[in-house]
CSV table of C-alpha atoms and ligand atoms in Angstrom, one decimal:
chain,number,residue,atom,x,y,z
L,1,UNK,CA,247.7,-48.2,210.0
L,2,UNK,CA,247.0,-46.1,213.1
L,3,UNK,CA,250.0,-44.0,214.2
L,4,UNK,CA,252.0,-45.3,217.2
L,5,UNK,CA,251.2,-43.6,220.5
L,6,UNK,CA,253.8,-43.5,223.2
L,7,UNK,CA,251.4,-42.9,226.1
L,8,UNK,CA,247.7,-43.4,226.2
L,9,UNK,CA,247.2,-40.1,228.0
L,10,UNK,CA,247.8,-38.5,224.6
L,11,UNK,CA,244.4,-39.8,223.4
L,12,UNK,CA,242.2,-39.5,226.5
L,13,UNK,CA,239.1,-37.3,226.4
L,14,UNK,CA,239.5,-33.6,227.2
L,15,UNK,CA,237.3,-34.0,230.3
L,16,UNK,CA,239.6,-36.8,231.6
L,17,UNK,CA,242.6,-34.8,230.8
L,18,UNK,CA,241.3,-31.7,232.6
L,19,UNK,CA,240.5,-33.8,235.7
L,20,UNK,CA,244.0,-35.1,235.7
L,21,UNK,CA,245.5,-31.6,235.2
L,22,UNK,CA,243.4,-30.0,238.1
L,23,UNK,CA,244.3,-32.8,240.5
L,24,UNK,CA,248.0,-32.5,239.7
L,25,UNK,CA,247.9,-28.7,239.7
L,26,UNK,CA,246.3,-28.6,243.2
L,27,UNK,CA,248.9,-31.0,244.6
L,28,UNK,CA,251.7,-29.0,243.0
L,29,UNK,CA,250.5,-25.6,244.3
L,30,UNK,CA,250.2,-26.9,247.8
L,31,UNK,CA,253.6,-28.4,247.5
L,32,UNK,CA,255.5,-25.4,246.3
L,33,UNK,CA,253.7,-23.1,248.7
L,34,UNK,CA,254.9,-25.1,251.6
L,35,UNK,CA,258.4,-26.0,250.3
L,36,UNK,CA,259.7,-22.9,248.4
L,37,UNK,CA,259.9,-19.6,250.4
L,38,UNK,CA,259.5,-17.7,247.2
L,39,UNK,CA,256.1,-19.3,246.6
L,40,UNK,CA,255.1,-19.0,250.2
L,41,UNK,CA,255.2,-15.3,249.9
L,42,UNK,CA,254.0,-15.1,246.3
L,43,UNK,CA,250.9,-17.2,247.2
L,44,UNK,CA,250.1,-15.4,250.5
L,45,UNK,CA,246.4,-15.3,250.9
L,46,UNK,CA,245.9,-17.8,248.1
L,47,UNK,CA,244.4,-21.2,249.0
L,48,UNK,CA,245.4,-23.9,246.4
L,49,UNK,CA,242.2,-25.8,247.4
L,50,UNK,CA,240.1,-23.0,245.8
L,51,UNK,CA,241.5,-24.0,242.4
L,52,UNK,CA,238.7,-26.1,240.9
L,53,UNK,CA,239.3,-25.8,237.1
L,54,UNK,CA,242.0,-24.9,234.7
L,55,UNK,CA,240.4,-21.4,234.2
L,56,UNK,CA,241.0,-20.7,237.9
L,57,UNK,CA,244.7,-20.7,237.1
L,58,UNK,CA,244.2,-17.1,235.8
L,59,UNK,CA,243.8,-16.0,239.5
L,60,UNK,CA,247.4,-16.9,240.3
L,61,UNK,CA,250.4,-14.6,239.8
L,62,UNK,CA,253.0,-15.1,237.1
L,63,UNK,CA,256.6,-16.1,237.4
L,64,UNK,CA,259.3,-14.7,235.2
L,65,UNK,CA,263.0,-15.2,234.3
L,66,UNK,CA,263.8,-12.4,236.8
L,67,UNK,CA,262.5,-14.6,239.6
L,68,UNK,CA,265.0,-17.2,238.6
L,69,UNK,CA,267.7,-14.6,238.5
L,70,UNK,CA,266.7,-13.2,241.9
L,71,UNK,CA,267.0,-16.7,243.4
L,72,UNK,CA,270.1,-17.7,241.6
L,73,UNK,CA,271.3,-20.4,241.5
L,74,UNK,CA,269.1,-22.9,243.4
L,75,UNK,CA,266.6,-20.7,245.4
L,76,UNK,CA,263.5,-21.9,243.5
L,77,UNK,CA,264.2,-25.6,243.9
L,78,UNK,CA,261.4,-27.4,245.7
L,79,UNK,CA,263.6,-30.4,246.7
L,80,UNK,CA,266.7,-30.6,248.8
L,81,UNK,CA,270.0,-30.7,246.9
L,82,UNK,CA,270.6,-34.4,247.8
L,83,UNK,CA,267.6,-35.2,245.6
L,84,UNK,CA,268.8,-33.2,242.6
L,85,UNK,CA,270.7,-35.4,240.1
L,86,UNK,CA,271.2,-33.0,237.2
L,87,UNK,CA,271.7,-29.3,236.7
L,88,UNK,CA,271.4,-27.5,233.3
L,89,UNK,CA,271.8,-23.8,232.5
L,90,UNK,CA,270.9,-21.6,229.6
L,91,UNK,CA,273.3,-18.8,228.8
L,92,UNK,CA,271.7,-15.4,229.0
L,93,UNK,CA,273.0,-12.7,226.8
L,94,UNK,CA,274.1,-10.8,229.9
L,95,UNK,CA,275.1,-11.8,233.4
L,96,UNK,CA,274.4,-15.1,235.1
L,97,UNK,CA,272.8,-18.0,233.4
L,98,UNK,CA,269.4,-19.4,234.2
L,99,UNK,CA,269.9,-22.5,236.3
L,100,UNK,CA,267.5,-25.5,236.3
L,101,UNK,CA,267.6,-28.7,238.3
L,102,UNK,CA,266.1,-32.2,238.0
L,103,UNK,CA,265.4,-35.1,240.4
L,104,UNK,CA,265.9,-38.7,239.2
L,105,UNK,CA,262.1,-38.8,238.6
L,106,UNK,CA,262.2,-35.6,236.6
L,107,UNK,CA,264.9,-37.0,234.4
L,108,UNK,CA,262.8,-40.2,233.8
L,109,UNK,CA,259.7,-38.1,233.1
L,110,UNK,CA,261.7,-35.9,230.6
L,111,UNK,CA,263.2,-39.0,228.8
L,112,UNK,CA,259.6,-40.3,228.5
L,113,UNK,CA,258.5,-37.0,227.0
L,114,UNK,CA,261.3,-37.0,224.5
L,115,UNK,CA,260.5,-40.6,223.6
L,116,UNK,CA,256.9,-39.5,223.1
L,117,UNK,CA,258.0,-36.7,220.9
L,118,UNK,CA,260.2,-39.0,218.8
L,119,UNK,CA,257.2,-41.4,218.4
L,120,UNK,CA,255.1,-38.4,217.2
L,121,UNK,CA,257.7,-38.0,214.5
L,122,UNK,CA,257.4,-41.6,213.5
L,123,UNK,CA,260.8,-42.6,215.0
L,124,UNK,CA,261.0,-46.2,216.3
L,125,UNK,CA,263.5,-48.4,218.0
L,126,UNK,CA,264.8,-49.4,214.6
L,127,UNK,CA,266.2,-45.9,213.9
L,128,UNK,CA,269.7,-44.6,214.2
L,129,UNK,CA,269.5,-41.1,215.6
L,130,UNK,CA,272.3,-38.7,215.2
L,131,UNK,CA,272.1,-36.1,217.9
L,132,UNK,CA,273.8,-32.9,216.8
L,133,UNK,CA,272.3,-30.7,219.5
L,134,UNK,CA,275.1,-29.4,221.8
L,135,UNK,CA,275.9,-31.6,224.8
L,136,UNK,CA,276.7,-29.7,228.0
L,137,UNK,CA,274.7,-27.2,230.0
L,138,UNK,CA,272.3,-26.7,227.1
L,139,UNK,CA,269.3,-29.0,227.5
L,140,UNK,CA,269.2,-30.0,223.8
L,141,UNK,CA,272.0,-32.6,223.8
L,142,UNK,CA,271.4,-34.6,226.9
L,143,UNK,CA,267.6,-34.1,226.7
L,144,UNK,CA,267.3,-35.7,223.3
L,145,UNK,CA,269.9,-38.3,224.2
L,146,UNK,CA,268.1,-39.9,227.1
L,147,UNK,CA,264.8,-39.9,225.2
L,148,UNK,CA,266.3,-41.8,222.2
L,149,UNK,CA,267.7,-44.4,224.6
L,150,UNK,CA,264.3,-44.6,226.4
L,151,UNK,CA,262.6,-45.2,223.0
L,152,UNK,CA,265.1,-47.9,222.3
L,153,UNK,CA,266.6,-46.4,219.2
L,154,UNK,CA,270.4,-46.1,218.7
L,155,UNK,CA,271.7,-42.6,219.6
L,156,UNK,CA,274.9,-41.3,218.0
L,157,UNK,CA,275.9,-38.5,220.4
L,158,UNK,CA,277.9,-36.3,218.0
L,159,UNK,CA,276.9,-33.1,219.7
L,160,UNK,CA,277.2,-30.0,217.4
L,161,UNK,CA,280.3,-29.0,215.4
L,162,UNK,CA,282.9,-30.9,213.5
L,163,UNK,CA,280.6,-30.8,210.5
L,164,UNK,CA,282.7,-32.9,208.0
L,165,UNK,CA,282.9,-35.7,210.5
L,166,UNK,CA,279.2,-35.5,211.2
L,167,UNK,CA,278.5,-36.0,207.5
L,168,UNK,CA,280.9,-38.9,207.3
L,169,UNK,CA,279.3,-40.7,210.2
L,170,UNK,CA,275.9,-40.0,208.8
L,171,UNK,CA,276.9,-41.9,205.7
L,172,UNK,CA,278.9,-44.7,207.3
L,173,UNK,CA,276.3,-45.4,210.1
L,174,UNK,CA,273.3,-45.0,207.8
L,175,UNK,CA,271.8,-42.4,210.1
L,176,UNK,CA,268.0,-42.2,209.7
L,177,UNK,CA,267.1,-39.4,212.1
L,178,UNK,CA,268.9,-36.1,212.6
L,179,UNK,CA,268.4,-33.9,215.7
L,180,UNK,CA,269.8,-30.4,215.4
L,181,UNK,CA,268.9,-26.7,215.3
L,182,UNK,CA,267.4,-25.9,211.8
L,183,UNK,CA,270.3,-23.6,211.1
L,184,UNK,CA,272.8,-26.3,211.8
L,185,UNK,CA,270.9,-28.8,209.7
L,186,UNK,CA,271.5,-26.4,206.8
L,187,UNK,CA,275.2,-26.2,207.6
L,188,UNK,CA,275.3,-30.0,207.5
L,189,UNK,CA,273.4,-30.0,204.1
L,190,UNK,CA,275.8,-27.4,202.7
L,191,UNK,CA,278.9,-29.4,203.9
L,192,UNK,CA,277.5,-32.6,202.4
L,193,UNK,CA,276.8,-31.0,199.1
L,194,UNK,CA,280.4,-29.6,198.9
L,195,UNK,CA,281.8,-33.0,199.6
L,196,UNK,CA,279.5,-34.5,197.0
L,197,UNK,CA,277.7,-36.6,199.6
L,198,UNK,CA,274.2,-37.2,198.3
L,199,UNK,CA,272.2,-37.0,201.6
L,200,UNK,CA,268.8,-37.0,199.9
L,201,UNK,CA,269.7,-40.5,198.6
L,202,UNK,CA,270.9,-41.7,202.0
L,203,UNK,CA,268.7,-43.5,204.6
L,204,UNK,CA,268.2,-40.1,206.4
L,205,UNK,CA,264.4,-39.6,206.6
L,206,UNK,CA,263.4,-37.4,209.5
L,207,UNK,CA,264.7,-34.3,211.2
L,208,UNK,CA,263.8,-33.2,214.7
L,209,UNK,CA,264.6,-29.5,214.6
L,210,UNK,CA,264.0,-26.8,217.2
L,211,UNK,CA,265.6,-24.5,219.8
L,212,UNK,CA,265.1,-21.4,217.5
L,213,UNK,CA,262.4,-20.0,215.3
L,214,UNK,CA,262.3,-21.2,211.8
L,215,UNK,CA,259.7,-20.4,209.1
L,216,UNK,CA,257.7,-22.7,206.8
L,217,UNK,CA,260.0,-21.6,203.9
L,218,UNK,CA,263.0,-22.7,205.9
L,219,UNK,CA,261.3,-26.1,206.4
L,220,UNK,CA,260.9,-26.5,202.7
L,221,UNK,CA,264.5,-25.5,202.1
L,222,UNK,CA,265.8,-28.0,204.6
L,223,UNK,CA,263.5,-30.8,203.4
L,224,UNK,CA,264.6,-30.5,199.8
L,225,UNK,CA,268.3,-30.1,200.6
L,226,UNK,CA,268.4,-33.1,203.0
L,227,UNK,CA,265.6,-35.2,201.3
L,228,UNK,CA,263.7,-35.6,204.7
L,229,UNK,CA,260.6,-34.7,206.6
L,230,UNK,CA,261.6,-31.8,208.9
L,231,UNK,CA,259.5,-31.6,212.1
L,232,UNK,CA,259.5,-28.9,214.8
L,233,UNK,CA,260.3,-29.6,218.5
L,234,UNK,CA,259.8,-26.9,221.2
L,235,UNK,CA,260.9,-26.5,224.7
L,236,UNK,CA,262.7,-24.3,227.1
L,237,UNK,CA,265.1,-25.1,230.0
L,238,UNK,CA,263.0,-23.5,232.6
L,239,UNK,CA,260.0,-25.8,231.9
L,240,UNK,CA,262.1,-28.9,231.3
L,241,UNK,CA,264.0,-28.6,227.9
L,242,UNK,CA,263.1,-30.0,224.5
L,243,UNK,CA,259.8,-32.0,224.1
L,244,UNK,CA,257.4,-29.6,225.9
L,245,UNK,CA,255.7,-29.8,222.5
L,246,UNK,CA,256.3,-31.7,219.2
L,247,UNK,CA,254.9,-31.8,215.8
L,248,UNK,CA,253.5,-35.0,214.4
L,249,UNK,CA,253.9,-36.0,210.8
L,250,UNK,CA,250.8,-34.0,209.8
L,251,UNK,CA,252.7,-30.8,210.5
L,252,UNK,CA,249.7,-28.9,211.9
L,253,UNK,CA,251.3,-27.5,215.0
L,254,UNK,CA,253.1,-29.0,218.0
L,255,UNK,CA,251.3,-31.3,220.4
L,256,UNK,CA,251.8,-30.0,223.9
L,257,UNK,CA,252.5,-32.5,226.7
L,258,UNK,CA,249.5,-31.1,228.6
L,259,UNK,CA,249.5,-33.8,231.2
L,260,UNK,CA,252.7,-32.2,232.5
L,261,UNK,CA,252.6,-28.6,231.4
L,262,UNK,CA,249.4,-26.5,231.3
L,263,UNK,CA,249.6,-24.0,228.5
L,264,UNK,CA,248.0,-20.6,228.5
L,265,UNK,CA,248.2,-17.7,226.0
L,266,UNK,CA,248.1,-14.2,227.5
L,267,UNK,CA,248.2,-10.7,226.1
L,268,UNK,CA,251.7,-9.5,227.1
L,269,UNK,CA,250.4,-5.9,227.8
L,270,UNK,CA,247.3,-6.6,229.8
L,271,UNK,CA,248.5,-10.0,231.1
L,272,UNK,CA,245.0,-11.3,230.6
L,273,UNK,CA,244.4,-14.8,229.3
L,274,UNK,CA,243.4,-14.9,225.6
L,275,UNK,CA,240.8,-17.2,224.1
L,276,UNK,CA,242.1,-20.3,222.2
L,277,UNK,CA,243.1,-19.5,218.7
L,278,UNK,CA,244.4,-16.0,219.5
L,279,UNK,CA,248.0,-15.2,219.1
L,280,UNK,CA,249.9,-14.1,222.2
L,281,UNK,CA,252.5,-15.0,224.8
L,282,UNK,CA,252.8,-18.6,225.9
L,283,UNK,CA,252.7,-19.3,229.7
L,284,UNK,CA,253.3,-22.7,231.2
L,285,UNK,CA,252.6,-24.3,234.6
L,286,UNK,CA,254.6,-27.4,235.5
L,287,UNK,CA,252.2,-29.8,237.3
L,288,UNK,CA,254.4,-32.9,237.7
L,289,UNK,CA,258.0,-31.7,238.1
L,290,UNK,CA,259.7,-32.1,241.4
L,291,UNK,CA,262.9,-30.1,241.5
L,292,UNK,CA,261.9,-26.9,239.7
L,293,UNK,CA,258.1,-26.6,239.2
L,294,UNK,CA,257.5,-23.2,237.8
L,295,UNK,CA,253.9,-21.9,238.0
L,296,UNK,CA,252.5,-19.6,235.3
L,297,UNK,CA,255.9,-19.1,233.8
L,298,UNK,CA,256.0,-16.4,231.2
L,299,UNK,CA,258.0,-17.7,228.2
L,300,UNK,CA,258.0,-14.5,226.1
L,301,UNK,CA,257.5,-16.8,223.1
L,302,UNK,CA,254.6,-15.8,220.8
L,303,UNK,CA,252.4,-18.5,219.4
L,304,UNK,CA,248.7,-19.6,219.0
L,305,UNK,CA,247.0,-22.6,220.5
L,306,UNK,CA,245.0,-24.9,218.3
L,307,UNK,CA,242.4,-27.1,219.9
L,308,UNK,CA,240.8,-28.9,216.9
L,309,UNK,CA,241.4,-32.6,216.7
L,310,UNK,CA,244.5,-33.6,214.8
L,311,UNK,CA,244.5,-36.2,212.0
L,312,UNK,CA,246.8,-38.3,214.2
L,313,UNK,CA,244.0,-38.8,216.7
L,314,UNK,CA,245.7,-37.2,219.6
L,315,UNK,CA,243.5,-35.0,221.7
L,316,UNK,CA,246.2,-32.6,223.0
L,317,UNK,CA,246.2,-28.9,222.3
L,318,UNK,CA,248.8,-27.9,219.7
L,319,UNK,CA,250.8,-24.7,219.5
L,320,UNK,CA,251.6,-23.1,216.1
L,321,UNK,CA,255.2,-22.5,215.1
L,322,UNK,CA,256.7,-19.9,217.4
L,323,UNK,CA,256.9,-16.6,215.6
L,324,UNK,CA,259.6,-15.4,217.9
L,325,UNK,CA,260.1,-14.0,221.4
L,326,UNK,CA,258.4,-10.8,222.2
L,327,UNK,CA,261.7,-9.5,223.4
L,328,UNK,CA,263.3,-10.3,220.0
L,329,UNK,CA,260.7,-8.3,218.1
L,330,UNK,CA,262.4,-5.5,216.1
L,331,UNK,CA,260.8,-2.1,216.1
L,332,UNK,CA,262.0,-0.4,212.9
L,333,UNK,CA,260.7,3.1,212.7
L,334,UNK,CA,257.6,2.2,214.6
L,335,UNK,CA,256.9,-1.0,212.6
L,336,UNK,CA,257.0,-4.3,214.6
L,337,UNK,CA,258.7,-7.2,212.8
L,338,UNK,CA,260.1,-10.6,213.7
L,339,UNK,CA,263.2,-12.0,212.1
L,340,UNK,CA,261.2,-15.1,211.2
L,341,UNK,CA,258.8,-12.9,209.1
L,342,UNK,CA,261.8,-11.4,207.2
L,343,UNK,CA,263.1,-15.0,206.8
L,344,UNK,CA,259.8,-16.0,205.1
L,345,UNK,CA,260.0,-13.2,202.6
L,346,UNK,CA,263.7,-13.8,201.9
L,347,UNK,CA,263.4,-17.6,201.3
L,348,UNK,CA,260.4,-17.2,199.1
L,349,UNK,CA,262.6,-15.2,196.6
L,350,UNK,CA,264.8,-17.9,195.1
L,351,UNK,CA,268.3,-17.2,193.9
L,352,UNK,CA,269.5,-16.9,197.4
L,353,UNK,CA,270.9,-19.1,200.1
L,354,UNK,CA,269.0,-19.6,203.4
L,355,UNK,CA,271.6,-17.7,205.5
L,356,UNK,CA,270.9,-14.2,206.5
L,357,UNK,CA,271.7,-11.5,209.1
L,358,UNK,CA,269.8,-8.4,210.1
L,359,UNK,CA,271.8,-5.4,211.2
L,360,UNK,CA,270.0,-2.5,213.0
L,361,UNK,CA,271.5,0.9,213.5
L,362,UNK,CA,270.3,4.3,214.6
L,363,UNK,CA,271.6,7.2,212.5
L,364,UNK,CA,272.6,10.7,213.6
L,365,UNK,CA,269.0,11.7,212.6
L,366,UNK,CA,267.8,9.2,215.3
L,367,UNK,CA,266.1,7.1,212.5
L,368,UNK,CA,266.4,3.3,212.7
L,369,UNK,CA,268.1,1.7,209.7
L,370,UNK,CA,267.7,-2.0,208.9
L,371,UNK,CA,270.3,-3.7,206.7
L,372,UNK,CA,269.4,-7.2,205.5
L,373,UNK,CA,272.4,-9.3,204.5
L,374,UNK,CA,271.8,-12.4,202.5
L,375,UNK,CA,273.9,-14.7,200.3
L,376,UNK,CA,273.4,-15.2,196.6
L,377,UNK,CA,273.2,-18.7,195.2
L,378,UNK,CA,275.6,-17.8,192.4
L,379,UNK,CA,279.1,-16.4,192.6
L,380,UNK,CA,278.4,-13.4,190.3
L,381,UNK,CA,278.9,-9.8,191.6
L,382,UNK,CA,275.9,-8.5,189.8
L,383,UNK,CA,273.3,-8.3,192.5
L,384,UNK,CA,271.5,-5.0,192.0
L,385,UNK,CA,268.4,-6.5,190.5
L,386,UNK,CA,268.1,-9.1,193.2
L,387,UNK,CA,268.7,-6.5,195.9
L,388,UNK,CA,266.0,-4.3,194.4
L,389,UNK,CA,263.6,-7.3,194.3
L,390,UNK,CA,264.2,-8.2,198.0
L,391,UNK,CA,263.8,-4.6,199.1
L,392,UNK,CA,260.5,-4.3,197.2
L,393,UNK,CA,259.1,-7.6,198.6
L,394,UNK,CA,260.0,-6.7,202.2
L,395,UNK,CA,258.4,-3.3,201.7
L,396,UNK,CA,255.2,-5.0,200.4
L,397,UNK,CA,255.0,-7.8,202.9
L,398,UNK,CA,256.0,-6.1,206.1
L,399,UNK,CA,255.8,-2.4,205.3
L,400,UNK,CA,259.4,-1.7,206.2
L,401,UNK,CA,262.0,0.1,204.1
L,402,UNK,CA,265.5,-1.3,204.4
L,403,UNK,CA,268.8,-1.6,202.7
L,404,UNK,CA,269.7,-5.0,201.2
L,405,UNK,CA,273.2,-6.4,200.7
L,406,UNK,CA,273.6,-9.6,198.7
L,407,UNK,CA,276.9,-11.3,199.4
L,408,UNK,CA,278.7,-14.1,197.6
L,409,UNK,CA,277.9,-17.6,198.9
L,410,UNK,CA,279.6,-18.5,202.2
L,411,UNK,CA,280.0,-14.9,203.5
L,412,UNK,CA,277.6,-15.1,206.4
L,413,UNK,CA,278.8,-16.8,209.6
L,414,UNK,CA,277.4,-20.3,210.1
L,415,UNK,CA,276.2,-21.5,213.4
L,416,UNK,CA,276.5,-24.8,215.1
L,417,UNK,CA,273.7,-24.1,217.6
L,418,UNK,CA,271.2,-21.3,217.7
L,419,UNK,CA,271.8,-18.9,214.8
L,420,UNK,CA,272.6,-15.3,215.6
L,421,UNK,CA,270.3,-13.5,213.1
L,422,UNK,CA,270.1,-10.0,214.6
L,423,UNK,CA,272.9,-7.5,215.4
L,424,UNK,CA,271.2,-4.6,217.0
L,425,UNK,CA,273.7,-1.7,217.4
L,426,UNK,CA,271.1,0.7,218.8
L,427,UNK,CA,271.7,-0.5,222.4
L,428,UNK,CA,268.2,0.5,223.5
Q,501,LIG,O1,266.2,-24.4,223.3
Q,501,LIG,C1,265.4,-26.3,224.4
Q,501,LIG,C2,265.4,-27.1,223.1
Q,501,LIG,C3,266.4,-27.8,222.8
Q,501,LIG,C4,264.2,-27.0,222.3
Q,501,LIG,C5,266.4,-28.6,221.6
Q,501,LIG,C6,264.2,-27.7,221.2
Q,501,LIG,C7,265.3,-28.5,220.8
Q,501,LIG,P1,266.6,-22.9,225.8
Q,501,LIG,O2,268.0,-22.8,225.4
Q,501,LIG,O3,266.2,-22.6,227.3
Q,501,LIG,O4,266.0,-24.3,225.5
Q,501,LIG,O5,265.8,-21.9,224.9
Q,501,LIG,C8,264.4,-21.8,224.9
Q,501,LIG,O6,264.3,-21.2,222.6
Q,501,LIG,O7,261.9,-19.9,224.9
Q,501,LIG,C9,262.2,-20.2,222.4
Q,501,LIG,O8,262.4,-18.8,222.4
Q,501,LIG,C10,263.3,-20.9,221.7
Q,501,LIG,N1,262.8,-22.2,221.1
Q,501,LIG,C11,262.9,-23.4,221.5
Q,501,LIG,N2,262.3,-24.3,220.6
Q,501,LIG,C12,261.8,-23.5,219.6
Q,501,LIG,C13,261.1,-23.8,218.4
Q,501,LIG,C14,265.9,-24.9,224.3
Q,501,LIG,N3,260.8,-25.0,218.1
Q,501,LIG,C15,263.9,-20.8,223.9
Q,501,LIG,N4,260.7,-22.7,217.7
Q,501,LIG,C16,262.4,-20.8,223.8
Q,501,LIG,C17,261.0,-21.5,218.0
Q,501,LIG,C18,262.1,-22.2,219.9
Q,501,LIG,N5,261.7,-21.2,219.1
């Protein structure tokens, strides 16, 4: 049976799609240039009418998180406040949050994209969807919520936290789909196992997991602990929130909603566009949003775009799993590593739990030290052999020397939202 498609635009030809994109792009550029003082000066001397193809995008300047900060809170909005019906914000590590706004039409469009994403994952109106993304300023909770309703499935708005109760509801309601960060999905699995609730034997069958990087090894771990198919969903508040891209059941990268967001991959150093298939920084241009249409917004997320046709029949470009943010890359004694690469090595080991933390310090000798903390699956105190094995595997796979501490099960802090994997005490 052919897979269900939410919107026919997902299967139109590349030529038709590009025509639609260019038309929307030109309209959007003219709109922001006349409505948002920031763009009026950014695009000085640039005539939106000269944009004739997607590759012409490369002639436009980028936008960045700093532009949102400089225009805090509503300075980049392209609609008057009486047309804004929702405001979300993402908490920065320092200072003020990044603020984003939506018109009623934006909210409808977003709900449609989330419904599209859920359809990609094989979710239908017959499903019961437990939404354990945090409700509030974070876009995960409300973003998924409205999409589930739009699809016509039943949403259970548990938000994150209160884990024992989540597990109880999951059983009592016969939840079939779980939406959560991958790290919180593991916490739910752990709690269920402790309470002797057999989730793999329950009706739960699909997980919609995202908002943080997670490796293929982590996928396997979650799938076996919960007895489900675990799929990746990507998005960021500045662009809209969850459902900018979503994996289909073939698990060959996330289909990007290109009719709304034009993706590019650039080299973060030269800022030049990279050809399809090369790994680099993702950049998005919002061609349909009303309230906050960012143009060539640098996400700082590193990924690769894949253009070959997917088995599901959709023609949209896909993005590979995000390796991490270029600003989260650790440089340990000159070697670049992403926490997700360390995760892959750790979870391939066996005998350990999928909870870990990376502590980085700089010694008096000015050398960087990385300590990898991980939990053992067994309660014994004899971990020397395991520690030695992990050390050797990290050295082989990533070329970094580090110290390894294997802790008893349950010692590493659990997260209800995005996991904090790295504690960098170097303050550089
Ligand atoms: O995390 C939106 C979201 C909610 C996505 C629920 C998926 C599910 P922000 O809080 O603005 O928005 O954080 C965006 O999170 O730039 C990435 O660095 C990271 N991120 C989001 N999804 C993924 C993913 C939401 N699937 C930032 N894989 C992004 C890896 C992800 N990283």
